Coordinates of C-alpha atoms and ligand atoms in Angstrom, one line a residue:
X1 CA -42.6 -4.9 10.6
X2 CA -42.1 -1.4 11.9
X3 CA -39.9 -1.3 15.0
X4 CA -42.5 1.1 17.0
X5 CA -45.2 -2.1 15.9
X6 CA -42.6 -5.0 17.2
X7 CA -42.4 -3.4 20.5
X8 CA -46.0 -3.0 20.9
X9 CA -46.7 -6.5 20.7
X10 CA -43.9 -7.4 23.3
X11 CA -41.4 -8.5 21.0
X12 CA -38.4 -10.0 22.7
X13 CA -36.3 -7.8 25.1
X14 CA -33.3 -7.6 23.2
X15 CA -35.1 -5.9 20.4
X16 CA -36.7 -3.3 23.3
X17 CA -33.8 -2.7 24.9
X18 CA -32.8 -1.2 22.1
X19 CA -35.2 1.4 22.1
X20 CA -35.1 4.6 24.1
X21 CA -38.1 4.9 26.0
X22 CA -37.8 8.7 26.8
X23 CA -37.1 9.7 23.5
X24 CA -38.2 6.7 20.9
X25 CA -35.0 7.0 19.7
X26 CA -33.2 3.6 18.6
X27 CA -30.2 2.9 21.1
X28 CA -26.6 1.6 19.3
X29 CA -24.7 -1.1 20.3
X30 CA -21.4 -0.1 22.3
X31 CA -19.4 -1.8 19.5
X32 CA -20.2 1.4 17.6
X33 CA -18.2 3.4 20.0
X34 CA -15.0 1.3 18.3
X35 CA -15.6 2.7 15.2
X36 CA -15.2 5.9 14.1
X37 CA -17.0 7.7 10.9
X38 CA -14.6 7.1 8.1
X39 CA -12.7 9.5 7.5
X40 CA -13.2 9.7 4.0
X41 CA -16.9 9.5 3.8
X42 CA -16.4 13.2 6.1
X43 CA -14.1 14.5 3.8
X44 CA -16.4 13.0 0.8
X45 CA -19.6 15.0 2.6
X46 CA -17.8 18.4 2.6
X47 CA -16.2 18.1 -1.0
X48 CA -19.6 17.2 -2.2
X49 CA -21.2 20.1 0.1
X50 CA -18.6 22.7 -1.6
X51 CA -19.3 21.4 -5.0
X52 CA -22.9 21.7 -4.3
X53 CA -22.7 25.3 -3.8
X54 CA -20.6 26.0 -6.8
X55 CA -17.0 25.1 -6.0
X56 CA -15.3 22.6 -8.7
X57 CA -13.3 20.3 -6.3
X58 CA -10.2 18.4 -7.9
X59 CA -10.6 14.7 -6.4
X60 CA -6.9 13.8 -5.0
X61 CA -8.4 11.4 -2.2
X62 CA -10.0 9.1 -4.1
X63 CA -9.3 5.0 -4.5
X64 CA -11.1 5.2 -7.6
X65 CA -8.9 5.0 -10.9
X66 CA -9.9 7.1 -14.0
X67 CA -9.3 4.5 -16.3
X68 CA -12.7 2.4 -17.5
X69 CA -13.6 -0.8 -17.0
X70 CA -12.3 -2.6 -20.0
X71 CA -14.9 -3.2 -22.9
X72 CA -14.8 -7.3 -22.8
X73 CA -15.5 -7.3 -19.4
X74 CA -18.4 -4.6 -19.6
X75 CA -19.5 -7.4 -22.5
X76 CA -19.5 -10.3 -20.5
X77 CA -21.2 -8.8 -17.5
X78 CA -24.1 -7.8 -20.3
X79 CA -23.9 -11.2 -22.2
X80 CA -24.2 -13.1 -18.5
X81 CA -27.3 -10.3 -16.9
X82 CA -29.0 -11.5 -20.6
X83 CA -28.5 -15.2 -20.3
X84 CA -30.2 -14.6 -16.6
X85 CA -27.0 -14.9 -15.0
X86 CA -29.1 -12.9 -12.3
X87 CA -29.6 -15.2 -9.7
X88 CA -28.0 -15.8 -6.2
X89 CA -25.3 -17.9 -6.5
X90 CA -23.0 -20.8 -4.7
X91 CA -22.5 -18.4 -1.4
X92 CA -18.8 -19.2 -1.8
X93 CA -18.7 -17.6 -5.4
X94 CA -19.6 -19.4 -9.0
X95 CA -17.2 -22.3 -9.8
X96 CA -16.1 -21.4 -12.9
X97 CA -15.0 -17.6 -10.6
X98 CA -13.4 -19.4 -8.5
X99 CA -11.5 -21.5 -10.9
X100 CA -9.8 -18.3 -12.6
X101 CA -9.0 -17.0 -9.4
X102 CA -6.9 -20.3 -8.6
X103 CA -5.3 -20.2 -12.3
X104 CA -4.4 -16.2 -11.5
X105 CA -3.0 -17.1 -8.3
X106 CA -1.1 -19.9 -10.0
X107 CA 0.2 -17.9 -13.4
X108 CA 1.3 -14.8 -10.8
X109 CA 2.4 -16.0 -7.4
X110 CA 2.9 -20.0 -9.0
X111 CA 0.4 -20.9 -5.6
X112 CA -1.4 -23.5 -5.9
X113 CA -5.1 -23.7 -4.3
X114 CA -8.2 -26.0 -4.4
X115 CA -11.4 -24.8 -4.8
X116 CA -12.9 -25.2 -1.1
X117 CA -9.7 -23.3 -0.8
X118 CA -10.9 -20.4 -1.9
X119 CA -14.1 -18.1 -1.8
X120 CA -15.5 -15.0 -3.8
X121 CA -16.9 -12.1 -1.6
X122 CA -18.0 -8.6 -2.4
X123 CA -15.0 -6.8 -2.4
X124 CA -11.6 -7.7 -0.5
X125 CA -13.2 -5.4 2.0
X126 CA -15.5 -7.9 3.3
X127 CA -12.7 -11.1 3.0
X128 CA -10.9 -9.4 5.5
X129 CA -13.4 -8.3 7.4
X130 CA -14.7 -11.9 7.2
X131 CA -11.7 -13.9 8.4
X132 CA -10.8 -11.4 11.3
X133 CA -14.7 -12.1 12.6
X134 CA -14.0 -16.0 12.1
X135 CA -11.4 -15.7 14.1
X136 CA -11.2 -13.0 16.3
X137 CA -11.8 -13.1 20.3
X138 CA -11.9 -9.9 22.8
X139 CA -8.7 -9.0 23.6
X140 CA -6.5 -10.5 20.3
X141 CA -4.4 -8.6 18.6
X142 CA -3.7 -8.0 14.9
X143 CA 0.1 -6.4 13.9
X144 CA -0.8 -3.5 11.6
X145 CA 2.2 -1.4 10.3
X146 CA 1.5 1.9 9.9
X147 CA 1.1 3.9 7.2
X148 CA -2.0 1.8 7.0
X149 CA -5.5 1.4 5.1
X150 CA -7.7 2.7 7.7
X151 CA -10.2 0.3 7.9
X152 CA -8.3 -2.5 9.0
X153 CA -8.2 -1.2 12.3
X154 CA -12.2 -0.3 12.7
X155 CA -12.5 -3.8 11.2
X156 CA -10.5 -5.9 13.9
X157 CA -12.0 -3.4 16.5
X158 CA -15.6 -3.8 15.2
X159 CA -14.8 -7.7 15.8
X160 CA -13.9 -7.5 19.4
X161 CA -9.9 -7.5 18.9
X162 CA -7.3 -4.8 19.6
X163 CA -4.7 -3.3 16.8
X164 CA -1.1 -3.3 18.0
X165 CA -0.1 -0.4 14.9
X166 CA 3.9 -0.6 14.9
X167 CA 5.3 2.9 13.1
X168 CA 7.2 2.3 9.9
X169 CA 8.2 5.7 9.3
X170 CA 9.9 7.1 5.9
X171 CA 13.6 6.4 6.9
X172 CA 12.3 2.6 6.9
X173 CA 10.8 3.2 3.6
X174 CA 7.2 3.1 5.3
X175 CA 7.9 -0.7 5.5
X176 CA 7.8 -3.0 8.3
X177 CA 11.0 -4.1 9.8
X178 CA 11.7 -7.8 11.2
X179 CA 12.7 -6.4 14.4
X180 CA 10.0 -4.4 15.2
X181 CA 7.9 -7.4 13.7
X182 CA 9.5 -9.1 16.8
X183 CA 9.3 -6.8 19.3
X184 CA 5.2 -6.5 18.4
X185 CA 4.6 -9.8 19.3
X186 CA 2.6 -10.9 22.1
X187 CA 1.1 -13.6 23.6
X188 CA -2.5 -12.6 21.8
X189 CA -1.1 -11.8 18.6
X190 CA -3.7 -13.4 16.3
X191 CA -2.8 -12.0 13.0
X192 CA -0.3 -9.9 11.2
X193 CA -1.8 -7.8 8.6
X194 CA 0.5 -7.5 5.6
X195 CA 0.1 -5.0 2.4
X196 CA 2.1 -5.1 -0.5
X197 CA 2.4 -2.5 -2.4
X198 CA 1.2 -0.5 0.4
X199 CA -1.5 2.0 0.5
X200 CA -0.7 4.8 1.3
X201 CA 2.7 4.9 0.9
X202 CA 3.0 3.0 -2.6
X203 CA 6.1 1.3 -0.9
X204 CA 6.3 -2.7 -2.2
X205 CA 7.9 -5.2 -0.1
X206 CA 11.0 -6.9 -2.4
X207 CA 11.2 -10.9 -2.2
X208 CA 13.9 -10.3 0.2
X209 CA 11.9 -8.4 2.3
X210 CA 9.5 -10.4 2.6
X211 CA 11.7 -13.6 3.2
X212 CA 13.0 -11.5 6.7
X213 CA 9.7 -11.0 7.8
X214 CA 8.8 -14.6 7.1
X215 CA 11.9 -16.0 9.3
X216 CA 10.0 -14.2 12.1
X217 CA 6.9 -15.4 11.4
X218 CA 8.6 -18.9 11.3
X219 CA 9.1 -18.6 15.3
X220 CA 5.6 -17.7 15.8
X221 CA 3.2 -20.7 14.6
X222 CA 0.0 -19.7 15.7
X223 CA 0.2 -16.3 14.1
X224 CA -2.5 -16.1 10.8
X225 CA -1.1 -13.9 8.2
X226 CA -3.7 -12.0 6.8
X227 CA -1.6 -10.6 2.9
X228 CA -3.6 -8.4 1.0
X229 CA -2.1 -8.0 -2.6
X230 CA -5.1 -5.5 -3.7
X231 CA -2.4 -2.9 -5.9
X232 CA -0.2 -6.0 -6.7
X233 CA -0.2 -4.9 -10.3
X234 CA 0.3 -1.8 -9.6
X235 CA 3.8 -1.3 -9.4
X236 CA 6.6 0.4 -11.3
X237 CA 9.2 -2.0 -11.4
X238 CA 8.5 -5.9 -12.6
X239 CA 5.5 -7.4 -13.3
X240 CA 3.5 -8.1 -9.9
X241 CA 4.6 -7.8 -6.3
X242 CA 5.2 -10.7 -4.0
X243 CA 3.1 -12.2 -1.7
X244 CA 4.3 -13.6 1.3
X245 CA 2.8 -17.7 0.6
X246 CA 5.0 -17.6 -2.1
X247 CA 8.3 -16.2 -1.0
X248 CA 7.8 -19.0 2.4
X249 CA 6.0 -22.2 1.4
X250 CA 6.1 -23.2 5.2
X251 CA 3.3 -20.5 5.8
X252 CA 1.3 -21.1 3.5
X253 CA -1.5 -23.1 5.8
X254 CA -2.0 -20.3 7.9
X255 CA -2.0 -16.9 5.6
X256 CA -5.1 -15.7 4.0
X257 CA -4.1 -14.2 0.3
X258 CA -6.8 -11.6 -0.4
X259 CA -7.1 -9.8 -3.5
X260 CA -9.8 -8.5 -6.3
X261 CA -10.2 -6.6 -9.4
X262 CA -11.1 -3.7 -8.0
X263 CA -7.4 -1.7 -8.6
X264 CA -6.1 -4.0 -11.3
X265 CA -8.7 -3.9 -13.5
X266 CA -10.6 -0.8 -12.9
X267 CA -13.6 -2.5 -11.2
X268 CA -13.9 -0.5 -7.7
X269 CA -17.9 -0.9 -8.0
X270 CA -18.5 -4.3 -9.1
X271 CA -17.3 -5.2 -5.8
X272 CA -15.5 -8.2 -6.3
X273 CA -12.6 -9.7 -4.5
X274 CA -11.5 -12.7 -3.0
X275 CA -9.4 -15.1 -0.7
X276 CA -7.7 -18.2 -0.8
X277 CA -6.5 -19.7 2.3
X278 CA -6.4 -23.0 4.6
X279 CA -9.7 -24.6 4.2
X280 CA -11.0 -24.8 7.5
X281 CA -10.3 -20.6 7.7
X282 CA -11.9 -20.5 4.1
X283 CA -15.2 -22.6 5.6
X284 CA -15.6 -20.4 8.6
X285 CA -15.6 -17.3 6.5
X286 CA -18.3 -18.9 3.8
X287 CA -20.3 -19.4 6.7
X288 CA -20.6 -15.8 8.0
X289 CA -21.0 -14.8 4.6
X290 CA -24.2 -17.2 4.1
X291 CA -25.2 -15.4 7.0
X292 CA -24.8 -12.0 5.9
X293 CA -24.9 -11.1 2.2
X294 CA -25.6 -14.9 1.0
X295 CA -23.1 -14.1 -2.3
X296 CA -21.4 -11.6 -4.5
X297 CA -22.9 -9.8 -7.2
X298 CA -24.2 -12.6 -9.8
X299 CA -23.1 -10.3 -12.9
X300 CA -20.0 -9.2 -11.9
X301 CA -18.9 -12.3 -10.5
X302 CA -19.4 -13.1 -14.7
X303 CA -17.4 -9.9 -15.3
X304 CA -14.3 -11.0 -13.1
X305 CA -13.7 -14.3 -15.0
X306 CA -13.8 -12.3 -18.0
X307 CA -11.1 -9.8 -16.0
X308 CA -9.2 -12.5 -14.9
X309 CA -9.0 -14.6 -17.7
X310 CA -8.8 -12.1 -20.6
X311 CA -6.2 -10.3 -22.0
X312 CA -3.7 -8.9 -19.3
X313 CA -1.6 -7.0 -21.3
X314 CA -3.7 -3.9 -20.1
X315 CA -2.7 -3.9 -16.6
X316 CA 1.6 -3.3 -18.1
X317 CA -0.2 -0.4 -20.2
X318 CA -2.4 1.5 -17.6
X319 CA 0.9 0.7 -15.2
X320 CA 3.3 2.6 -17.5
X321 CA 0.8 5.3 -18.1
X322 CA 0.6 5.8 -13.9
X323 CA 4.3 5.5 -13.5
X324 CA 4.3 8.8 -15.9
X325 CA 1.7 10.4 -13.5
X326 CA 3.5 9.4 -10.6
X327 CA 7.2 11.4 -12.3
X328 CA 4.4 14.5 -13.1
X329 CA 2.9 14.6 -10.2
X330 CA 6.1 14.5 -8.1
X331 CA 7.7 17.3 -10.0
X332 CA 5.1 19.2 -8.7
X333 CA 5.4 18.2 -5.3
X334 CA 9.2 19.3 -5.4
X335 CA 8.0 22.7 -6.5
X336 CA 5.8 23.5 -3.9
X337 CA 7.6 25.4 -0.8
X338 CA 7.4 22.5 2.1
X339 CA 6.0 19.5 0.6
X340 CA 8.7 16.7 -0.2
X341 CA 8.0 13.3 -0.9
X342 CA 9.4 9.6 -1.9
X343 CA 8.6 8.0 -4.9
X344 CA 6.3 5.4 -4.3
X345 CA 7.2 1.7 -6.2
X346 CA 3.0 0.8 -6.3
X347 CA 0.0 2.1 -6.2
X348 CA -1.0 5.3 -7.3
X349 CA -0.3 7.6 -4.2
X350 CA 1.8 10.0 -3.1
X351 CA 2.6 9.9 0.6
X352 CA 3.5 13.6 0.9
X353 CA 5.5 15.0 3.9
X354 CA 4.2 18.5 5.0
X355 CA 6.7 18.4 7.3
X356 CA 7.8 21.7 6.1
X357 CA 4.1 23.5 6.2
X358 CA 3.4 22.5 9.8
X359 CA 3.7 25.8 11.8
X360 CA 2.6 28.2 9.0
X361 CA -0.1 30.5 8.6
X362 CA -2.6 31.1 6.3
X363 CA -3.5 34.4 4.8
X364 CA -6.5 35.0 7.4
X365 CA -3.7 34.5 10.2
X366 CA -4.8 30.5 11.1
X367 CA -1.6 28.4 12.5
X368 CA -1.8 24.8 10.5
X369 CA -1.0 22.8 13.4
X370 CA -1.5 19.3 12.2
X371 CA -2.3 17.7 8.3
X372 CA -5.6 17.5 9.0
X373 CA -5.3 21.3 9.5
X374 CA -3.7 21.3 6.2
X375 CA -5.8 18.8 4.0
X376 CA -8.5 21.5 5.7
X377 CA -6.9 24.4 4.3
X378 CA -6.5 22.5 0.6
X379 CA -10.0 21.8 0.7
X380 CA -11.2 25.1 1.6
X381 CA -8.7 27.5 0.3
X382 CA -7.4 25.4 -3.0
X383 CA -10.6 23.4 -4.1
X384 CA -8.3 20.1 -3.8
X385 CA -9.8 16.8 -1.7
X386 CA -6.6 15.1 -0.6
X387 CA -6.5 12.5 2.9
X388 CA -4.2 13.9 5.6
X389 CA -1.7 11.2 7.0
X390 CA -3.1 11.2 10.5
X391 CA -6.1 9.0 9.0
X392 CA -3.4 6.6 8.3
X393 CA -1.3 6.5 10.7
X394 CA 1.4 8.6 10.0
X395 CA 1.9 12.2 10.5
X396 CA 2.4 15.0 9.0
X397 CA 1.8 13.4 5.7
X398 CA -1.2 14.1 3.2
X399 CA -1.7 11.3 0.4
X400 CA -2.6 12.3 -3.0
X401 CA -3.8 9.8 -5.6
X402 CA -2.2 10.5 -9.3
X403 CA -4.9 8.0 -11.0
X404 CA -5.8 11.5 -12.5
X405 CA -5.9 12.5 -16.5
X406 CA -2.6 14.6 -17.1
X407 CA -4.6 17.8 -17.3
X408 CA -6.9 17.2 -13.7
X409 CA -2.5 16.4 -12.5
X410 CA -1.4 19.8 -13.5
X411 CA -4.2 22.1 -13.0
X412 CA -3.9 20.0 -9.5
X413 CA -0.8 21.0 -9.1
X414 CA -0.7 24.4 -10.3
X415 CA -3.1 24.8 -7.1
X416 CA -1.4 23.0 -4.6
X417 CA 1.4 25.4 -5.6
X418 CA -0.1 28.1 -5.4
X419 CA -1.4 27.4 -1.6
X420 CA 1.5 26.5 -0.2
X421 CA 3.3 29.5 -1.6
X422 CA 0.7 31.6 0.0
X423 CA 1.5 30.2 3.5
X424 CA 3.7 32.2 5.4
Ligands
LIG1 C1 -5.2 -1.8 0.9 C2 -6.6 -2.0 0.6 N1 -7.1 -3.2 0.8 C3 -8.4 -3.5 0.5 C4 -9.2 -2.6 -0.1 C5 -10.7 -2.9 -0.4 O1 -10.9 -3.0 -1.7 P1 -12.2 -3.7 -2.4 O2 -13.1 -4.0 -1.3 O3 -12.7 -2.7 -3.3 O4 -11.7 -4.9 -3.0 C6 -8.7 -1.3 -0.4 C7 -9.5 -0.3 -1.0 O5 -9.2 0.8 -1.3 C8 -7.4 -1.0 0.0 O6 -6.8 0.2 -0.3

């Protein structure tokens, strides 16, 4: 029913209310002045508005990969949409889903969960977004080190809660220390939100690491640990990267592991991921999610056993073949006059420092003040999409993705050269 057509006929108030009634114009809830746009769906807008007029944009913002989905998994989805695997499913994900999620958490992180332990959603996105709305109150905080993933904040603030962000700057290797673990704590501290490896900075937490933030945590019961592993076979060194309900059995019944295929396997659309958690947190979050989207995708839900379960010797080859993007890529970087930046262990981003550019002027005489002035200046001047480091946190830093094919990399870099040497 038309909105105009329900407030004709007297629908209730709440429904009129929010309708203008000078200008007809539907009125937003004040959550929505938590939130801001994303950032990258701006930056997505203009690259797309420049293409649009001619310009061919190089992509260095994106979290997509440029690898495929693999071919069995493609197959499966196909074999399972044909068998009429195209139906909503259990709201909590399809059994035999969940089950391979259990045996993946079991063969890397030797965790051990039961199925009402564990629940498929559409994407980790909406996990977390989930469990902080299942558990969330006005005025709780949730511990998010910075460099962060942007939406984590909008997410807790969208459900009523506050961020604490606590700085981990370079010289702490973008990585959380205990003590400033410590000193973050409150009295409303709900959750600590926990990212290994760590996007943006690629940094990955070592076991020991981890163990010092857990002896923290230890002193703290009712804190939730909210891990997401989402790039946790991304990384350059060993196999997968910890997660924390492995390193410290003892928290285990209150820290929500969140994953998904999305980065591991080349499956950003198919929107899969999931969580696996104390049950009573796992039944609260199934029960928003009946509310909301009733289940993840049918088909790719048959795609991500066949992800999960298949052959995995494909995430140690598209590893190595990022690690080789990661040395190219950062060869460039120490070419170009001002940018400098540390090699990232995960992931497949750069956390550059433009420490070096801030202050500069372009050719038309403009002073780059910030690294949103100079992700600006890239876009406009250079053709290159990159994120600037205030959207995560951490200034003056831009992040570049090197999930690029070698030649997109160097004809990348041959520009980013090129504009910083014409800064003076
Ligand atoms: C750190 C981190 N967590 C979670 C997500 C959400 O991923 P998805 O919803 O595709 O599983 C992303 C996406 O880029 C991310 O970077």
């Amino acid at each position: 029913m038309p909105l105009t057509q329900v407030i004709e006929t007297g629908e209730p108030t709440r429904l009129s209310q929010g309708v203008q009634e000078a200008t007809g114009a539907p009125v937003l809830s004040p959550r929505m002045n938590e939130i801001s746009p994303s950032p990258a769906s701006i930056l997505r807008r203009r690259a797309r508005e420049l293409r649009e007029a001619g310009r061919n944009i190089i992509e260095l913002s994106s979290g997509n990969l440029h690898f495929a989905t693999p071919d069995h998994v493609i197959a499966t989805a196909h074999a399972a949409a044909q068998r009429g695997e195209t139906r909503y499913t259990d709201v909590d994900g399809i059994p035999e889903l969940k089950d391979a999620v259990r045996a993946a958490l079991q063969r890397d992180h030797h965790l051990s969960y039961a199925r009402n332990e564990v629940v498929i959603c559409t994407g980790s996105t909406q996990a977390l977004f989930n469990a902080l709305l299942a558990t969330l109150a006005p005025g709780d905080e949730v511990i998010v080190p910075a460099p962060y993933w942007a939406p984590y904040l909008d997410q807790v603030r969208l459900t009523g809660g506050t961020p604490a962000i606590v700085p981990c700057p370079q010289n702490n290797g973008f990585k959380l220390r205990p003590h400033d673990l410590e000193l973050a704590i409150t009295k409303r501290t709900r959750w600590l939100v926990i990212n290994n490896p760590v996007n943006p900075s690629g940094a990955v937490y070592s076991r020991e690491e981890l163990s010092a933030i857990a002896a923290v945590l230890l002193k703290h019961p009712d804190i939730w640990i909210l891990a997401d592993g989402l790039y946790e076979h991304i990384v350059f060194d060993g196999d997968i990267a910890p997660t924390l309900a492995e390193i410290e059995p003892r928290l285990k019944p209150r820290t929500l592991t969140v994953s998904g295929v999305a980065k591991a396997y080349a499956m950003m659309g198919w929107r899969i991921g999931y969580a696996a958690g104390p049950a009573a947190l796992i039944a609260a979050m199934i029960n928003i999610q009946s509310q909301t989207t009733s289940c993840a995708s049918s088909i790719s839900q048959a795609a991500a056993i066949a992800a999960l379960s298949g052959p995995q010797t494909l995430l140690h080859e598209r590893a190595s073949i990022l690690r080789a993007h990661r040395g190219l890529f950062a060869a460039i970087i120490d070419n170009c006059p001002g940018l400098s930046c540390k090699l990232p262990e995960g992931t497949f981003y750069l956390l550059v420092s433009c420490a070096g550019i801030i202050g500069k002027r372009t050719t038309d005489g403009k002073e780059i003040r910030t690294d949103r002035d100079f992700a600006a200046y890239l876009l406009e001047h250079a053709d290159l999409a990159v994120f600037p480091g205030e959207d995560f946190g951490l200034s003056p830093y831009i992040r570049i993705s090197f999930a690029n094919p070698a030649s997109t990399i160097e004809e990348a870099g041959m520009r980013l050269r090129r504009a910083c040497e014409a800064l003076q």
